[in-house]
Coordinates of C-alpha atoms in Angstrom, one line a residue:
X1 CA 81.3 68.4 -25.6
X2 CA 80.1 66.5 -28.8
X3 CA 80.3 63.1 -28.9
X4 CA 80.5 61.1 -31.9
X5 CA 78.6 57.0 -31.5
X6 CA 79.0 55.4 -35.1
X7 CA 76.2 53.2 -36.4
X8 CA 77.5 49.5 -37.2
X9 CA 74.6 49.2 -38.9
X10 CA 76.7 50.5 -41.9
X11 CA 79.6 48.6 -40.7
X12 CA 81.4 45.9 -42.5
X13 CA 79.7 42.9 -40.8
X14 CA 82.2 40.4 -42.0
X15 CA 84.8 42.2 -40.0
X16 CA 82.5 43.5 -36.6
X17 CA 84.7 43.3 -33.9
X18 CA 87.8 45.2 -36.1
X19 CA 85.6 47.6 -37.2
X20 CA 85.0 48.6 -33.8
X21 CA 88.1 48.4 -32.9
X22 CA 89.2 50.9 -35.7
X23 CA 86.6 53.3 -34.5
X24 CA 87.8 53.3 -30.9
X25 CA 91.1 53.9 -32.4
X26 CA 90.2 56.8 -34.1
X27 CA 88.4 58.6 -31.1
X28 CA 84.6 58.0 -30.6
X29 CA 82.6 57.9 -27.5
X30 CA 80.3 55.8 -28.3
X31 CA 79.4 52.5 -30.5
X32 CA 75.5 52.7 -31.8
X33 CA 73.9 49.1 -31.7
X34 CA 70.9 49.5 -33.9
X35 CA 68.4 46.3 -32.6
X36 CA 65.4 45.9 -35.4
X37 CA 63.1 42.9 -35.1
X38 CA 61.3 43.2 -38.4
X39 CA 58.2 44.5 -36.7
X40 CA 58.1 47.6 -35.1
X41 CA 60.7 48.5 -37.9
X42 CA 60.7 46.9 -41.6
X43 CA 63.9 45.2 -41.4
X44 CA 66.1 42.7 -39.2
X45 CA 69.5 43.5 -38.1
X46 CA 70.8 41.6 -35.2
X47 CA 70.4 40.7 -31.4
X48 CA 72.0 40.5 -28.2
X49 CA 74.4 37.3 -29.4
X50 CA 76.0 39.0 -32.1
X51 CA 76.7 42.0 -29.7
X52 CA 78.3 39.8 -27.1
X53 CA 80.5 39.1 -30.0
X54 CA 81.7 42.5 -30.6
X55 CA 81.8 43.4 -26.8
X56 CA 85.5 42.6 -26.3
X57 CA 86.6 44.5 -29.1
X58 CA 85.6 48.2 -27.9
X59 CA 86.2 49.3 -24.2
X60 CA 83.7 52.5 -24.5
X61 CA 80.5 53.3 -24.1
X62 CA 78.0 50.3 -26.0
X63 CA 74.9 52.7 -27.4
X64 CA 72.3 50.2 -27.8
X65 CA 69.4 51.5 -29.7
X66 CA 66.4 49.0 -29.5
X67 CA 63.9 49.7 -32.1
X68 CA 61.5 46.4 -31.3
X69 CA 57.8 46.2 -30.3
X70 CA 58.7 44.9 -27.0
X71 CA 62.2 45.9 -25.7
X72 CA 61.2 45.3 -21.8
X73 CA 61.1 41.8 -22.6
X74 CA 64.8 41.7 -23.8
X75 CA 66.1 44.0 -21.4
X76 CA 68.4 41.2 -19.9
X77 CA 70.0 40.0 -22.7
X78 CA 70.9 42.8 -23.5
X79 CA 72.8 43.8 -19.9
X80 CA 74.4 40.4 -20.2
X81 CA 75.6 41.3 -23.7
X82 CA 77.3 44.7 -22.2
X83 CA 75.1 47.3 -22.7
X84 CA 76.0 51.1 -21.3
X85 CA 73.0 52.6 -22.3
X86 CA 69.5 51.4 -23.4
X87 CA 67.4 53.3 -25.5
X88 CA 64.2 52.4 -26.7
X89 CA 61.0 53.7 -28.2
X90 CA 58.2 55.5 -26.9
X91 CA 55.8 54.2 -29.5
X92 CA 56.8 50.9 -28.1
X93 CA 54.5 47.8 -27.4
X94 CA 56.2 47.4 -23.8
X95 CA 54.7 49.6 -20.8
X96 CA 57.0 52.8 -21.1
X97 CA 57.9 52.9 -17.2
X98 CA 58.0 49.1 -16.7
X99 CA 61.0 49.1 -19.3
X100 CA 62.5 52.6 -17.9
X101 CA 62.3 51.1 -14.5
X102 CA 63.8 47.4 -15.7
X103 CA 66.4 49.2 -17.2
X104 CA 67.6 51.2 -14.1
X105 CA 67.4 48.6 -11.8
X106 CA 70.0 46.4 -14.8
X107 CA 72.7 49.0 -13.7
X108 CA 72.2 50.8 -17.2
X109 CA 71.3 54.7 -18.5
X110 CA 68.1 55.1 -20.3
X111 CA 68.1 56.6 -23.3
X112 CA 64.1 57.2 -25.1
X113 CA 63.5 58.2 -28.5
X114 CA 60.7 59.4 -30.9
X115 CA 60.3 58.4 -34.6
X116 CA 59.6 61.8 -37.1
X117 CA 55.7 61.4 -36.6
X118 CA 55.7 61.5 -32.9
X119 CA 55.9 64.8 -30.6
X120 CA 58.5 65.4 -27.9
X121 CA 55.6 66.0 -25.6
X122 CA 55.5 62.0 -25.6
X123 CA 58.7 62.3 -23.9
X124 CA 58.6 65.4 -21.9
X125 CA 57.1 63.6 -18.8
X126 CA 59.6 61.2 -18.3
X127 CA 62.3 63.6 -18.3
X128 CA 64.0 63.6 -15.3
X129 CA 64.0 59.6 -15.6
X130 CA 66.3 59.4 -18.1
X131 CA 69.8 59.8 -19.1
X132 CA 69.4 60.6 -23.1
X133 CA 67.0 61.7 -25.5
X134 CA 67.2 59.8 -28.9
X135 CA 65.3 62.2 -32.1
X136 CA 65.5 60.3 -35.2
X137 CA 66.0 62.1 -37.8
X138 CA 65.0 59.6 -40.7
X139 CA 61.9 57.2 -40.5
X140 CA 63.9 54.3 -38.8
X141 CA 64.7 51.1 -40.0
X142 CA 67.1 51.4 -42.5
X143 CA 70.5 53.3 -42.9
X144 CA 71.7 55.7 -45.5
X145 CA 68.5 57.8 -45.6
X146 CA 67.9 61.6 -46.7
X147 CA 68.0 64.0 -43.1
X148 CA 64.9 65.1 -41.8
X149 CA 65.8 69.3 -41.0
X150 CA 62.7 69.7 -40.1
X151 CA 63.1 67.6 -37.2
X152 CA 65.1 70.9 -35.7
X153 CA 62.4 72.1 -34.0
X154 CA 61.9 69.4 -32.1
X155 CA 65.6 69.1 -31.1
X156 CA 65.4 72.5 -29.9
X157 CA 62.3 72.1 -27.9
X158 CA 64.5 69.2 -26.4
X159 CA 67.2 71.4 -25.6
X160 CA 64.9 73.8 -24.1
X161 CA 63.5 71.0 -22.0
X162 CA 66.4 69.5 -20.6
X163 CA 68.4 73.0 -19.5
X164 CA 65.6 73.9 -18.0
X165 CA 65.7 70.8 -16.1
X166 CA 69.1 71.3 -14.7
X167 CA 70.2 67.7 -15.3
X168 CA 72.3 66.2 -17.3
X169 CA 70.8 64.4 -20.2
X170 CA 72.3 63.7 -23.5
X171 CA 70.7 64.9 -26.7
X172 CA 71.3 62.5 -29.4
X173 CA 70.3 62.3 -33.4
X174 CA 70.1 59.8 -35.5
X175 CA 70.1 59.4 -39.4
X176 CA 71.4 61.2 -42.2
X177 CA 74.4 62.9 -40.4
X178 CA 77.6 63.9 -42.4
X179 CA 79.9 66.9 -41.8
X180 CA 77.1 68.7 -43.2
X181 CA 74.1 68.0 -41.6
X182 CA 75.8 67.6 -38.1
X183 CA 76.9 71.4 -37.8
X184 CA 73.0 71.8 -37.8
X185 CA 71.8 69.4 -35.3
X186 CA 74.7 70.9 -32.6
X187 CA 73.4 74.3 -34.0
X188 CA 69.5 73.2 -32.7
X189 CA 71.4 71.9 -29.5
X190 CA 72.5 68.0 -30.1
X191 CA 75.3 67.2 -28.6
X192 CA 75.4 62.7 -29.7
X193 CA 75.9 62.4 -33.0
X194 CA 74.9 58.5 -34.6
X195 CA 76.6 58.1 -38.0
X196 CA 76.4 55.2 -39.6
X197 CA 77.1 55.6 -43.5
X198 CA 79.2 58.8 -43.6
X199 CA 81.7 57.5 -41.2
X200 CA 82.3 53.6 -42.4
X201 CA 82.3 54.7 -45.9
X202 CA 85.7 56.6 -45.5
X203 CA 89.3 55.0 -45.8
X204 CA 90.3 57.0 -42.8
X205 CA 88.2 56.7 -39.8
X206 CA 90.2 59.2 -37.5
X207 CA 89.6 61.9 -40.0
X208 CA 86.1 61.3 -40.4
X209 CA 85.4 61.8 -36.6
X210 CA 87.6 64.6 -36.5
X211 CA 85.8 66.5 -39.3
X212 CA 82.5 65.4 -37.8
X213 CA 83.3 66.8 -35.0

């Protein structure tokens, strides 16, 4: 099954907690938090407060990407602020198995990611940890960037990965996907889809997702 989490980062912020709404409405999974601190990425979006906010407005599954130097420190807030699923970065600041660990004990998935540069073998060992696998698939930091196709390979050596591990672990990509792009990453064995720009730019949301999907 493919499941579609829309990135608010692309949302209209004025209007949050409709926008959400609307997506729920039209069918998604998933809502993608994007968390950036200015520091491990090169631009500031929003924390645990504004996400509290927007919390009441959609009854599905909160996707909470954390793309900070030090996410175990914020791992709290962020449970509080009703988050389903933490993921965070490998290249992190914070002690990798500290954060998985504070994260599990919370009551919430794991999710771990990898930014272009970085191979899945930095992942690989904590496998049968977690509950997703995050590839990005633009430099992160910013929405509305060019996909990266040749991040396919790694998506695939993912796939591999995980059915060979028998459990069941979401593979999800982020950046760049349209109705275009996204055919490819479930081709190389995705099956979470982040759009952020593709799907809030459209009139009709419910369309959108259905032709994404």
């Amino acid at each position: 099954m493919i499941k579609i989490s829309p990135s608010i980062l692309a949302s209209d912020f004025a209007n949050l907690g409709q926008e959400a709404k609307d997506m729920e409405d039209a069918g998604v999974e998933m809502l993608h938090i994007d968390v950036m601190d200015g520091h491990f990425v090169p631009n500031i979006s929003f924390g645990a407060p504004v996400m509290k906010m927007v919390r009441p407005y959609f009854s599905r599954i909160f996707d909470v990407h954390l793309m900070i130097s030090e996410p175990l420190r914020y791992i709290d807030d962020f449970v509080k602020a009703g988050a389903d699923i933490i993921t965070f970065h490998v290249e992190c600041d914070s002690n990798v198995q500290a954060t998985i660990d504070k994260i599990k004990a919370s009551g919430c998935k794991v999710g771990l990611s990898v930014k272009p540069k970085t191979p899945a073998q930095a992942i690989l060992p904590y496998l049968d940890q977690i509950d997703m696998v995050l590839v990005m698939t633009v430099e992160p930091g910013f929405g509305g960037q060019k996909f990266m196709a040749d991040m396919m390979p790694k998506v695939q050596e993912f796939r591999k990965a995980i059915d060979e591990s028998g459990k069941d672990i979401d593979l999800q990509v982020d950046g760049g996907v349209n109705e275009e792009t996204a055919k490819i990453c479930v081709q190389n064995g995705a099956n979470v889809l982040v759009a952020g720009s593709y799907l809030f730019r459209q009139k009709d949301y419910k369309q959108a997702v259905a032709t994404l999907r």
